[in-house]
Short mmCIF file of N, CA and C in Angstrom, two decimals:
data_model
loop_
_atom_site.label_atom_id
_atom_site.label_comp_id
_atom_site.label_asym_id
_atom_site.label_seq_id
_atom_site.Cartn_x
_atom_site.Cartn_y
_atom_site.Cartn_z
N MET Y 1 37.31 -227.20 -327.49
CA MET Y 1 37.44 -227.70 -328.85
C MET Y 1 36.53 -228.89 -329.03
N ALA Y 2 36.18 -229.13 -330.22
CA ALA Y 2 35.29 -230.25 -330.53
C ALA Y 2 36.08 -231.55 -330.57
N ASP Y 3 35.36 -232.65 -330.41
CA ASP Y 3 36.00 -233.96 -330.43
C ASP Y 3 36.61 -234.29 -331.78
N THR Y 4 36.22 -233.63 -332.83
CA THR Y 4 36.74 -233.93 -334.16
C THR Y 4 37.96 -233.09 -334.49
N ASP Y 5 38.42 -232.26 -333.58
CA ASP Y 5 39.59 -231.41 -333.80
C ASP Y 5 40.83 -232.29 -333.97
N THR Y 6 41.64 -231.99 -334.96
CA THR Y 6 42.85 -232.77 -335.20
C THR Y 6 44.07 -231.87 -335.05
N ASP Y 7 44.27 -231.39 -333.87
CA ASP Y 7 45.40 -230.50 -333.58
C ASP Y 7 46.69 -231.30 -333.64
N THR Y 8 47.48 -231.11 -334.69
CA THR Y 8 48.71 -231.88 -334.86
C THR Y 8 49.91 -231.21 -334.20
N THR Y 9 49.71 -230.06 -333.58
CA THR Y 9 50.84 -229.40 -332.93
C THR Y 9 51.10 -229.98 -331.56
N ASN Y 10 50.20 -230.75 -331.02
CA ASN Y 10 50.37 -231.36 -329.71
C ASN Y 10 50.90 -232.78 -329.92
N ASN Y 11 52.16 -233.00 -329.67
CA ASN Y 11 52.77 -234.31 -329.90
C ASN Y 11 52.87 -235.14 -328.64
N THR Y 12 52.16 -234.75 -327.61
CA THR Y 12 52.24 -235.49 -326.36
C THR Y 12 51.39 -236.74 -326.38
N GLY Y 13 50.51 -236.84 -327.36
CA GLY Y 13 49.61 -237.99 -327.39
C GLY Y 13 48.37 -237.73 -326.57
N ILE Y 14 48.33 -236.60 -325.87
CA ILE Y 14 47.17 -236.24 -325.06
C ILE Y 14 46.54 -235.04 -325.73
N GLY Y 15 45.43 -235.23 -326.31
CA GLY Y 15 44.80 -234.14 -327.02
C GLY Y 15 43.34 -234.05 -326.68
N THR Y 16 42.75 -233.00 -327.18
CA THR Y 16 41.33 -232.83 -326.92
C THR Y 16 40.50 -233.52 -327.98
N GLY Y 17 41.13 -233.86 -329.09
CA GLY Y 17 40.38 -234.52 -330.16
C GLY Y 17 41.00 -235.87 -330.47
N THR Y 18 40.32 -236.64 -331.26
CA THR Y 18 40.79 -237.98 -331.59
C THR Y 18 41.93 -237.97 -332.59
N GLY Y 19 42.08 -236.91 -333.35
CA GLY Y 19 43.13 -236.84 -334.37
C GLY Y 19 44.53 -236.78 -333.77
N THR Y 20 44.70 -236.15 -332.63
CA THR Y 20 46.02 -235.99 -332.02
C THR Y 20 46.62 -237.33 -331.66
N VAL Y 21 45.85 -238.18 -331.03
CA VAL Y 21 46.35 -239.49 -330.64
C VAL Y 21 46.75 -240.28 -331.87
N THR Y 22 45.94 -240.24 -332.91
CA THR Y 22 46.23 -240.97 -334.14
C THR Y 22 47.50 -240.44 -334.78
N ASN Y 23 47.63 -239.11 -334.89
CA ASN Y 23 48.82 -238.52 -335.50
C ASN Y 23 50.07 -238.84 -334.71
N THR Y 24 49.99 -238.82 -333.39
CA THR Y 24 51.14 -239.13 -332.55
C THR Y 24 51.53 -240.59 -332.74
N LYS Y 25 50.56 -241.48 -332.80
CA LYS Y 25 50.82 -242.91 -333.01
C LYS Y 25 51.50 -243.12 -334.35
N GLU Y 26 51.03 -242.41 -335.38
CA GLU Y 26 51.64 -242.52 -336.71
C GLU Y 26 53.07 -242.02 -336.68
N ALA Y 27 53.32 -240.93 -335.96
CA ALA Y 27 54.68 -240.38 -335.86
C ALA Y 27 55.60 -241.37 -335.14
N GLN Y 28 55.11 -241.99 -334.07
CA GLN Y 28 55.91 -242.98 -333.35
C GLN Y 28 56.21 -244.19 -334.23
N ASP Y 29 55.21 -244.66 -334.96
CA ASP Y 29 55.41 -245.79 -335.86
C ASP Y 29 56.43 -245.45 -336.93
N SER Y 30 56.34 -244.24 -337.47
CA SER Y 30 57.28 -243.79 -338.49
C SER Y 30 58.70 -243.71 -337.92
N SER Y 31 58.83 -243.18 -336.71
CA SER Y 31 60.13 -243.07 -336.06
C SER Y 31 60.73 -244.44 -335.80
N THR Y 32 59.91 -245.37 -335.33
CA THR Y 32 60.36 -246.74 -335.08
C THR Y 32 60.80 -247.39 -336.38
N GLN Y 33 60.04 -247.19 -337.44
CA GLN Y 33 60.40 -247.76 -338.74
C GLN Y 33 61.73 -247.21 -339.23
N GLN Y 34 61.96 -245.91 -339.03
CA GLN Y 34 63.24 -245.32 -339.44
C GLN Y 34 64.39 -245.95 -338.67
N LEU Y 35 64.20 -246.19 -337.38
CA LEU Y 35 65.24 -246.83 -336.58
C LEU Y 35 65.53 -248.24 -337.08
N ILE Y 36 64.49 -248.95 -337.44
CA ILE Y 36 64.65 -250.31 -337.94
C ILE Y 36 65.41 -250.31 -339.26
N GLU Y 37 65.12 -249.34 -340.11
CA GLU Y 37 65.73 -249.28 -341.44
C GLU Y 37 67.13 -248.69 -341.43
N THR Y 38 67.51 -248.01 -340.35
CA THR Y 38 68.83 -247.40 -340.29
C THR Y 38 69.89 -248.48 -340.25
N PRO Y 39 70.91 -248.37 -341.11
CA PRO Y 39 71.97 -249.38 -341.07
C PRO Y 39 72.72 -249.29 -339.74
N HIS Y 40 72.92 -250.41 -339.12
CA HIS Y 40 73.54 -250.44 -337.80
C HIS Y 40 75.02 -250.81 -337.86
N GLY Y 41 75.63 -250.84 -339.01
CA GLY Y 41 77.03 -251.22 -339.12
C GLY Y 41 77.95 -250.36 -338.30
N VAL Y 42 77.77 -249.05 -338.38
CA VAL Y 42 78.63 -248.13 -337.64
C VAL Y 42 78.41 -248.28 -336.15
N GLN Y 43 77.16 -248.35 -335.74
CA GLN Y 43 76.87 -248.50 -334.31
C GLN Y 43 77.42 -249.82 -333.79
N GLU Y 44 77.26 -250.88 -334.55
CA GLU Y 44 77.78 -252.18 -334.12
C GLU Y 44 79.30 -252.14 -334.04
N SER Y 45 79.92 -251.42 -334.94
CA SER Y 45 81.38 -251.32 -334.95
C SER Y 45 81.88 -250.66 -333.67
N ILE Y 46 81.30 -249.54 -333.28
CA ILE Y 46 81.77 -248.85 -332.07
C ILE Y 46 81.43 -249.68 -330.84
N LYS Y 47 80.29 -250.36 -330.86
CA LYS Y 47 79.95 -251.22 -329.72
C LYS Y 47 80.97 -252.34 -329.57
N MET Y 48 81.35 -252.95 -330.68
CA MET Y 48 82.33 -254.04 -330.63
C MET Y 48 83.71 -253.50 -330.25
N ASP Y 49 84.08 -252.33 -330.78
CA ASP Y 49 85.36 -251.72 -330.42
C ASP Y 49 85.42 -251.40 -328.93
N LEU Y 50 84.33 -250.87 -328.40
CA LEU Y 50 84.26 -250.54 -326.98
C LEU Y 50 84.39 -251.80 -326.14
N LEU Y 51 83.66 -252.83 -326.50
CA LEU Y 51 83.74 -254.10 -325.76
C LEU Y 51 85.15 -254.67 -325.82
N GLU Y 52 85.77 -254.62 -326.99
CA GLU Y 52 87.13 -255.14 -327.15
C GLU Y 52 88.12 -254.36 -326.28
N MET Y 53 88.00 -253.03 -326.27
CA MET Y 53 88.90 -252.22 -325.44
C MET Y 53 88.76 -252.57 -323.97
N ILE Y 54 87.53 -252.76 -323.52
CA ILE Y 54 87.29 -253.12 -322.12
C ILE Y 54 87.87 -254.50 -321.82
N GLN Y 55 87.63 -255.45 -322.70
CA GLN Y 55 88.13 -256.80 -322.48
C GLN Y 55 89.67 -256.85 -322.49
N GLU Y 56 90.29 -255.97 -323.28
CA GLU Y 56 91.75 -255.91 -323.33
C GLU Y 56 92.35 -255.14 -322.16
N GLY Y 57 91.49 -254.53 -321.37
CA GLY Y 57 91.99 -253.76 -320.23
C GLY Y 57 92.59 -252.42 -320.65
N THR Y 58 92.08 -251.85 -321.74
CA THR Y 58 92.57 -250.56 -322.22
C THR Y 58 92.33 -249.49 -321.16
N ASP Y 59 93.28 -248.59 -321.05
CA ASP Y 59 93.16 -247.50 -320.10
C ASP Y 59 91.83 -246.77 -320.31
N PRO Y 60 91.10 -246.49 -319.23
CA PRO Y 60 89.79 -245.84 -319.37
C PRO Y 60 89.84 -244.50 -320.11
N PHE Y 61 90.92 -243.75 -319.93
CA PHE Y 61 91.02 -242.48 -320.65
C PHE Y 61 91.15 -242.71 -322.15
N GLU Y 62 91.86 -243.76 -322.54
CA GLU Y 62 91.98 -244.07 -323.97
C GLU Y 62 90.62 -244.47 -324.54
N ILE Y 63 89.81 -245.14 -323.73
CA ILE Y 63 88.46 -245.51 -324.17
C ILE Y 63 87.63 -244.24 -324.39
N ILE Y 64 87.71 -243.32 -323.45
CA ILE Y 64 86.97 -242.06 -323.59
C ILE Y 64 87.44 -241.30 -324.82
N TYR Y 65 88.75 -241.25 -325.05
CA TYR Y 65 89.30 -240.57 -326.23
C TYR Y 65 88.75 -241.21 -327.50
N ALA Y 66 88.71 -242.55 -327.53
CA ALA Y 66 88.23 -243.27 -328.72
C ALA Y 66 86.75 -242.98 -328.97
N VAL Y 67 85.95 -242.97 -327.91
CA VAL Y 67 84.53 -242.67 -328.05
C VAL Y 67 84.34 -241.23 -328.51
N ALA Y 68 85.13 -240.31 -327.99
CA ALA Y 68 85.04 -238.91 -328.41
C ALA Y 68 85.38 -238.76 -329.88
N ARG Y 69 86.41 -239.49 -330.35
CA ARG Y 69 86.77 -239.43 -331.77
C ARG Y 69 85.64 -240.02 -332.62
N TYR Y 70 85.03 -241.11 -332.16
CA TYR Y 70 83.90 -241.70 -332.88
C TYR Y 70 82.74 -240.70 -332.97
N LEU Y 71 82.41 -240.07 -331.84
CA LEU Y 71 81.30 -239.12 -331.83
C LEU Y 71 81.59 -237.92 -332.72
N GLU Y 72 82.83 -237.48 -332.76
CA GLU Y 72 83.19 -236.38 -333.65
C GLU Y 72 82.93 -236.77 -335.11
N THR Y 73 83.33 -237.96 -335.47
CA THR Y 73 83.11 -238.44 -336.84
C THR Y 73 81.63 -238.62 -337.13
N ALA Y 74 80.92 -239.25 -336.20
CA ALA Y 74 79.50 -239.53 -336.41
C ALA Y 74 78.67 -238.25 -336.50
N SER Y 75 79.06 -237.23 -335.73
CA SER Y 75 78.28 -236.00 -335.72
C SER Y 75 78.80 -234.96 -336.71
N ALA Y 76 79.96 -235.23 -337.31
CA ALA Y 76 80.61 -234.27 -338.22
C ALA Y 76 80.88 -232.95 -337.53
N GLU Y 77 81.12 -233.00 -336.23
CA GLU Y 77 81.41 -231.80 -335.45
C GLU Y 77 82.92 -231.72 -335.24
N ARG Y 78 83.56 -231.02 -336.16
CA ARG Y 78 85.03 -230.92 -336.11
C ARG Y 78 85.48 -230.30 -334.80
N GLY Y 79 86.51 -230.90 -334.21
CA GLY Y 79 87.09 -230.37 -332.99
C GLY Y 79 86.48 -230.91 -331.71
N TYR Y 80 85.39 -231.69 -331.83
CA TYR Y 80 84.72 -232.20 -330.63
C TYR Y 80 85.66 -233.07 -329.81
N ALA Y 81 86.33 -234.01 -330.46
CA ALA Y 81 87.22 -234.93 -329.73
C ALA Y 81 88.33 -234.17 -329.03
N GLN Y 82 88.94 -233.22 -329.72
CA GLN Y 82 90.02 -232.46 -329.09
C GLN Y 82 89.52 -231.64 -327.91
N HIS Y 83 88.31 -231.13 -328.02
CA HIS Y 83 87.71 -230.39 -326.91
C HIS Y 83 87.56 -231.29 -325.69
N ILE Y 84 87.08 -232.50 -325.91
CA ILE Y 84 86.92 -233.47 -324.81
C ILE Y 84 88.28 -233.82 -324.22
N ILE Y 85 89.24 -234.12 -325.07
CA ILE Y 85 90.59 -234.48 -324.62
C ILE Y 85 91.22 -233.35 -323.83
N ASP Y 86 91.10 -232.13 -324.32
CA ASP Y 86 91.66 -230.98 -323.61
C ASP Y 86 91.03 -230.82 -322.23
N ASN Y 87 89.72 -230.99 -322.16
CA ASN Y 87 89.03 -230.88 -320.87
C ASN Y 87 89.45 -231.99 -319.91
N ILE Y 88 89.59 -233.19 -320.41
CA ILE Y 88 90.04 -234.30 -319.56
C ILE Y 88 91.44 -234.01 -319.03
N ARG Y 89 92.32 -233.54 -319.89
CA ARG Y 89 93.69 -233.25 -319.47
C ARG Y 89 93.73 -232.15 -318.42
N THR Y 90 92.91 -231.14 -318.59
CA THR Y 90 92.90 -230.04 -317.63
C THR Y 90 92.26 -230.46 -316.31
N ILE Y 91 91.09 -231.07 -316.38
CA ILE Y 91 90.34 -231.39 -315.16
C ILE Y 91 90.93 -232.60 -314.45
N TYR Y 92 91.04 -233.71 -315.18
CA TYR Y 92 91.51 -234.93 -314.54
C TYR Y 92 93.04 -234.93 -314.37
N GLY Y 93 93.73 -234.33 -315.32
CA GLY Y 93 95.19 -234.30 -315.23
C GLY Y 93 95.70 -233.20 -314.32
N THR Y 94 95.55 -231.97 -314.73
CA THR Y 94 96.10 -230.84 -313.99
C THR Y 94 95.43 -230.66 -312.63
N ALA Y 95 94.10 -230.63 -312.61
CA ALA Y 95 93.39 -230.33 -311.36
C ALA Y 95 93.33 -231.53 -310.41
N LEU Y 96 93.02 -232.71 -310.94
CA LEU Y 96 92.83 -233.87 -310.08
C LEU Y 96 94.06 -234.77 -309.98
N GLY Y 97 95.05 -234.47 -310.80
CA GLY Y 97 96.32 -235.19 -310.71
C GLY Y 97 96.32 -236.62 -311.21
N GLU Y 98 95.39 -236.97 -312.07
CA GLU Y 98 95.42 -238.31 -312.67
C GLU Y 98 96.65 -238.41 -313.57
N GLN Y 99 97.43 -239.47 -313.42
CA GLN Y 99 98.71 -239.58 -314.11
C GLN Y 99 98.57 -239.71 -315.63
N LYS Y 100 97.62 -240.49 -316.10
CA LYS Y 100 97.49 -240.73 -317.55
C LYS Y 100 97.22 -239.44 -318.32
N PRO Y 101 96.24 -238.62 -317.94
CA PRO Y 101 96.03 -237.38 -318.69
C PRO Y 101 97.23 -236.42 -318.59
N LEU Y 102 97.91 -236.40 -317.43
CA LEU Y 102 99.11 -235.56 -317.30
C LEU Y 102 100.20 -236.04 -318.26
N ALA Y 103 100.42 -237.34 -318.28
CA ALA Y 103 101.44 -237.90 -319.18
C ALA Y 103 101.08 -237.65 -320.64
N ASP Y 104 99.79 -237.76 -320.98
CA ASP Y 104 99.34 -237.50 -322.35
C ASP Y 104 99.61 -236.05 -322.74
N GLU Y 105 99.32 -235.13 -321.83
CA GLU Y 105 99.53 -233.71 -322.11
C GLU Y 105 101.02 -233.41 -322.28
N ILE Y 106 101.84 -234.00 -321.43
CA ILE Y 106 103.29 -233.82 -321.54
C ILE Y 106 103.79 -234.33 -322.89
N ALA Y 107 103.34 -235.51 -323.29
CA ALA Y 107 103.74 -236.08 -324.58
C ALA Y 107 103.31 -235.18 -325.75
N ALA Y 108 102.09 -234.65 -325.68
CA ALA Y 108 101.61 -233.76 -326.75
C ALA Y 108 102.44 -232.49 -326.81
N LEU Y 109 102.75 -231.92 -325.66
CA LEU Y 109 103.58 -230.71 -325.61
C LEU Y 109 104.98 -230.98 -326.14
N GLU Y 110 105.56 -232.11 -325.74
CA GLU Y 110 106.90 -232.44 -326.21
C GLU Y 110 106.91 -232.63 -327.72
N SER Y 111 105.88 -233.25 -328.25
CA SER Y 111 105.78 -233.46 -329.70
C SER Y 111 105.68 -232.13 -330.44
N ARG Y 112 104.83 -231.23 -329.95
CA ARG Y 112 104.69 -229.92 -330.59
C ARG Y 112 105.99 -229.13 -330.50
N ARG Y 113 106.62 -229.16 -329.32
CA ARG Y 113 107.87 -228.43 -329.15
C ARG Y 113 108.92 -228.96 -330.13
N GLN Y 114 108.99 -230.27 -330.28
CA GLN Y 114 109.96 -230.86 -331.19
C GLN Y 114 109.68 -230.49 -332.64
N ARG Y 115 108.41 -230.45 -333.01
CA ARG Y 115 108.07 -230.07 -334.39
C ARG Y 115 108.47 -228.62 -334.68
N ILE Y 116 108.29 -227.75 -333.71
CA ILE Y 116 108.71 -226.35 -333.89
C ILE Y 116 110.22 -226.29 -334.00
N GLN Y 117 110.92 -227.03 -333.14
CA GLN Y 117 112.39 -227.04 -333.18
C GLN Y 117 112.88 -227.60 -334.52
N ASP Y 118 112.26 -228.67 -334.99
CA ASP Y 118 112.64 -229.26 -336.28
C ASP Y 118 112.45 -228.25 -337.41
N TYR Y 119 111.36 -227.50 -337.35
CA TYR Y 119 111.12 -226.47 -338.36
C TYR Y 119 112.21 -225.41 -338.32
N LEU Y 120 112.55 -224.97 -337.13
CA LEU Y 120 113.61 -223.97 -337.00
C LEU Y 120 114.94 -224.51 -337.54
N ASP Y 121 115.26 -225.73 -337.20
CA ASP Y 121 116.50 -226.34 -337.68
C ASP Y 121 116.51 -226.49 -339.19
N ALA Y 122 115.37 -226.90 -339.75
CA ALA Y 122 115.28 -227.12 -341.20
C ALA Y 122 115.37 -225.81 -341.98
N THR Y 123 114.99 -224.72 -341.37
CA THR Y 123 115.00 -223.42 -342.07
C THR Y 123 116.13 -222.52 -341.61
N LYS Y 124 117.09 -223.10 -340.91
CA LYS Y 124 118.20 -222.31 -340.36
C LYS Y 124 118.89 -221.48 -341.43
N LYS Y 125 119.13 -222.05 -342.59
CA LYS Y 125 119.85 -221.35 -343.66
C LYS Y 125 118.89 -220.87 -344.74
N ASP Y 126 117.65 -220.71 -344.37
CA ASP Y 126 116.59 -220.37 -345.32
C ASP Y 126 116.14 -218.93 -345.07
N ASP Y 127 115.90 -218.19 -346.14
CA ASP Y 127 115.46 -216.80 -346.01
C ASP Y 127 113.95 -216.67 -345.83
N THR Y 128 113.21 -217.77 -345.87
CA THR Y 128 111.76 -217.69 -345.79
C THR Y 128 111.28 -217.38 -344.38
N VAL Y 129 112.11 -217.57 -343.37
CA VAL Y 129 111.74 -217.29 -342.00
C VAL Y 129 112.51 -216.06 -341.54
N THR Y 130 111.77 -215.01 -341.16
CA THR Y 130 112.42 -213.77 -340.72
C THR Y 130 112.96 -213.92 -339.30
N GLU Y 131 113.79 -213.02 -338.90
CA GLU Y 131 114.32 -213.02 -337.53
C GLU Y 131 113.20 -212.84 -336.51
N GLU Y 132 112.23 -212.02 -336.86
CA GLU Y 132 111.09 -211.81 -335.97
C GLU Y 132 110.31 -213.12 -335.78
N GLU Y 133 110.11 -213.85 -336.87
CA GLU Y 133 109.42 -215.14 -336.78
C GLU Y 133 110.24 -216.15 -335.99
N ARG Y 134 111.56 -216.13 -336.19
CA ARG Y 134 112.43 -217.02 -335.42
C ARG Y 134 112.34 -216.71 -333.93
N ALA Y 135 112.28 -215.44 -333.61
CA ALA Y 135 112.16 -215.05 -332.20
C ALA Y 135 110.84 -215.57 -331.62
N ARG Y 136 109.76 -215.46 -332.37
CA ARG Y 136 108.46 -215.98 -331.91
C ARG Y 136 108.51 -217.50 -331.72
N LEU Y 137 109.12 -218.17 -332.67
CA LEU Y 137 109.21 -219.63 -332.59
C LEU Y 137 110.07 -220.05 -331.39
N ASN Y 138 111.18 -219.35 -331.16
CA ASN Y 138 112.01 -219.64 -329.99
C ASN Y 138 111.25 -219.37 -328.69
N PHE Y 139 110.47 -218.30 -328.67
CA PHE Y 139 109.65 -218.00 -327.49
C PHE Y 139 108.64 -219.13 -327.26
N SER Y 140 108.05 -219.63 -328.34
CA SER Y 140 107.09 -220.72 -328.24
C SER Y 140 107.76 -221.98 -327.68
N ILE Y 141 108.95 -222.26 -328.14
CA ILE Y 141 109.70 -223.42 -327.63
C ILE Y 141 109.93 -223.28 -326.13
N LYS Y 142 110.34 -222.10 -325.71
CA LYS Y 142 110.58 -221.86 -324.27
C LYS Y 142 109.29 -222.01 -323.47
N ALA Y 143 108.18 -221.51 -324.01
CA ALA Y 143 106.89 -221.63 -323.32
C ALA Y 143 106.48 -223.10 -323.20
N HIS Y 144 106.69 -223.87 -324.26
CA HIS Y 144 106.40 -225.29 -324.21
C HIS Y 144 107.26 -225.97 -323.14
N GLU Y 145 108.53 -225.63 -323.10
CA GLU Y 145 109.44 -226.25 -322.12
C GLU Y 145 109.02 -225.91 -320.69
N LYS Y 146 108.61 -224.67 -320.44
CA LYS Y 146 108.15 -224.28 -319.10
C LYS Y 146 106.91 -225.07 -318.70
N LYS Y 147 105.96 -225.20 -319.62
CA LYS Y 147 104.73 -225.93 -319.30
C LYS Y 147 105.04 -227.42 -319.09
N ILE Y 148 105.93 -227.97 -319.88
CA ILE Y 148 106.32 -229.37 -319.72
C ILE Y 148 106.92 -229.58 -318.33
N GLU Y 149 107.81 -228.71 -317.92
CA GLU Y 149 108.43 -228.83 -316.60
C GLU Y 149 107.40 -228.71 -315.48
N ARG Y 150 106.46 -227.78 -315.63
CA ARG Y 150 105.41 -227.61 -314.62
C ARG Y 150 104.56 -228.87 -314.51
N LEU Y 151 104.18 -229.43 -315.66
CA LEU Y 151 103.36 -230.64 -315.64
C LEU Y 151 104.14 -231.85 -315.12
N LYS Y 152 105.43 -231.92 -315.44
CA LYS Y 152 106.25 -233.01 -314.91
C LYS Y 152 106.34 -232.91 -313.39
N GLY Y 153 106.40 -231.69 -312.89
CA GLY Y 153 106.40 -231.48 -311.44
C GLY Y 153 105.10 -231.97 -310.82
N LEU Y 154 103.98 -231.66 -311.45
CA LEU Y 154 102.69 -232.15 -310.98
C LEU Y 154 102.62 -233.67 -311.02
N LEU Y 155 103.16 -234.23 -312.09
CA LEU Y 155 103.14 -235.69 -312.26
C LEU Y 155 103.94 -236.36 -311.16
N GLN Y 156 105.10 -235.79 -310.81
CA GLN Y 156 105.95 -236.36 -309.76
C GLN Y 156 105.28 -236.22 -308.40
N CYS Y 157 104.60 -235.11 -308.17
CA CYS Y 157 103.90 -234.90 -306.89
C CYS Y 157 102.77 -235.90 -306.71
N LYS Y 158 102.11 -236.25 -307.79
CA LYS Y 158 100.95 -237.14 -307.74
C LYS Y 158 101.35 -238.61 -307.74
N ALA Y 159 102.59 -238.89 -308.09
CA ALA Y 159 103.04 -240.30 -308.20
C ALA Y 159 103.23 -240.93 -306.84
#
């Protein structure tokens, strides 16, 4: 290629012509300017929250959960935080026996089980819930109770 070639598809800054280096420099300058102009309020907020949690001695898993919730909000990726939390509970809690994730999972299961039970109790004299649905809900309660007992056993073994 000739020295006057301005191949803008090569963004490495290494080109055969003089135009590539200039275009790459302009792109870098533009990118830097965008970073400078981006409002940093949100980033500063999470940085300060993170520092505060560390200084307060917040449980490391709670810090990870908070960062995951922040990233979910910042990225608008619904379900990201729960995905992270579920993985932590499974890997660090169930598999590695860390007490905090196990206790968190037990608390979440107990809460869900109680909400199902409350719904059953509230609709006991109600025709909106069929017997088949009641049977499913009771089965779900039993499944929650079995998992809670299994996790409590793991928690006691690891303690």
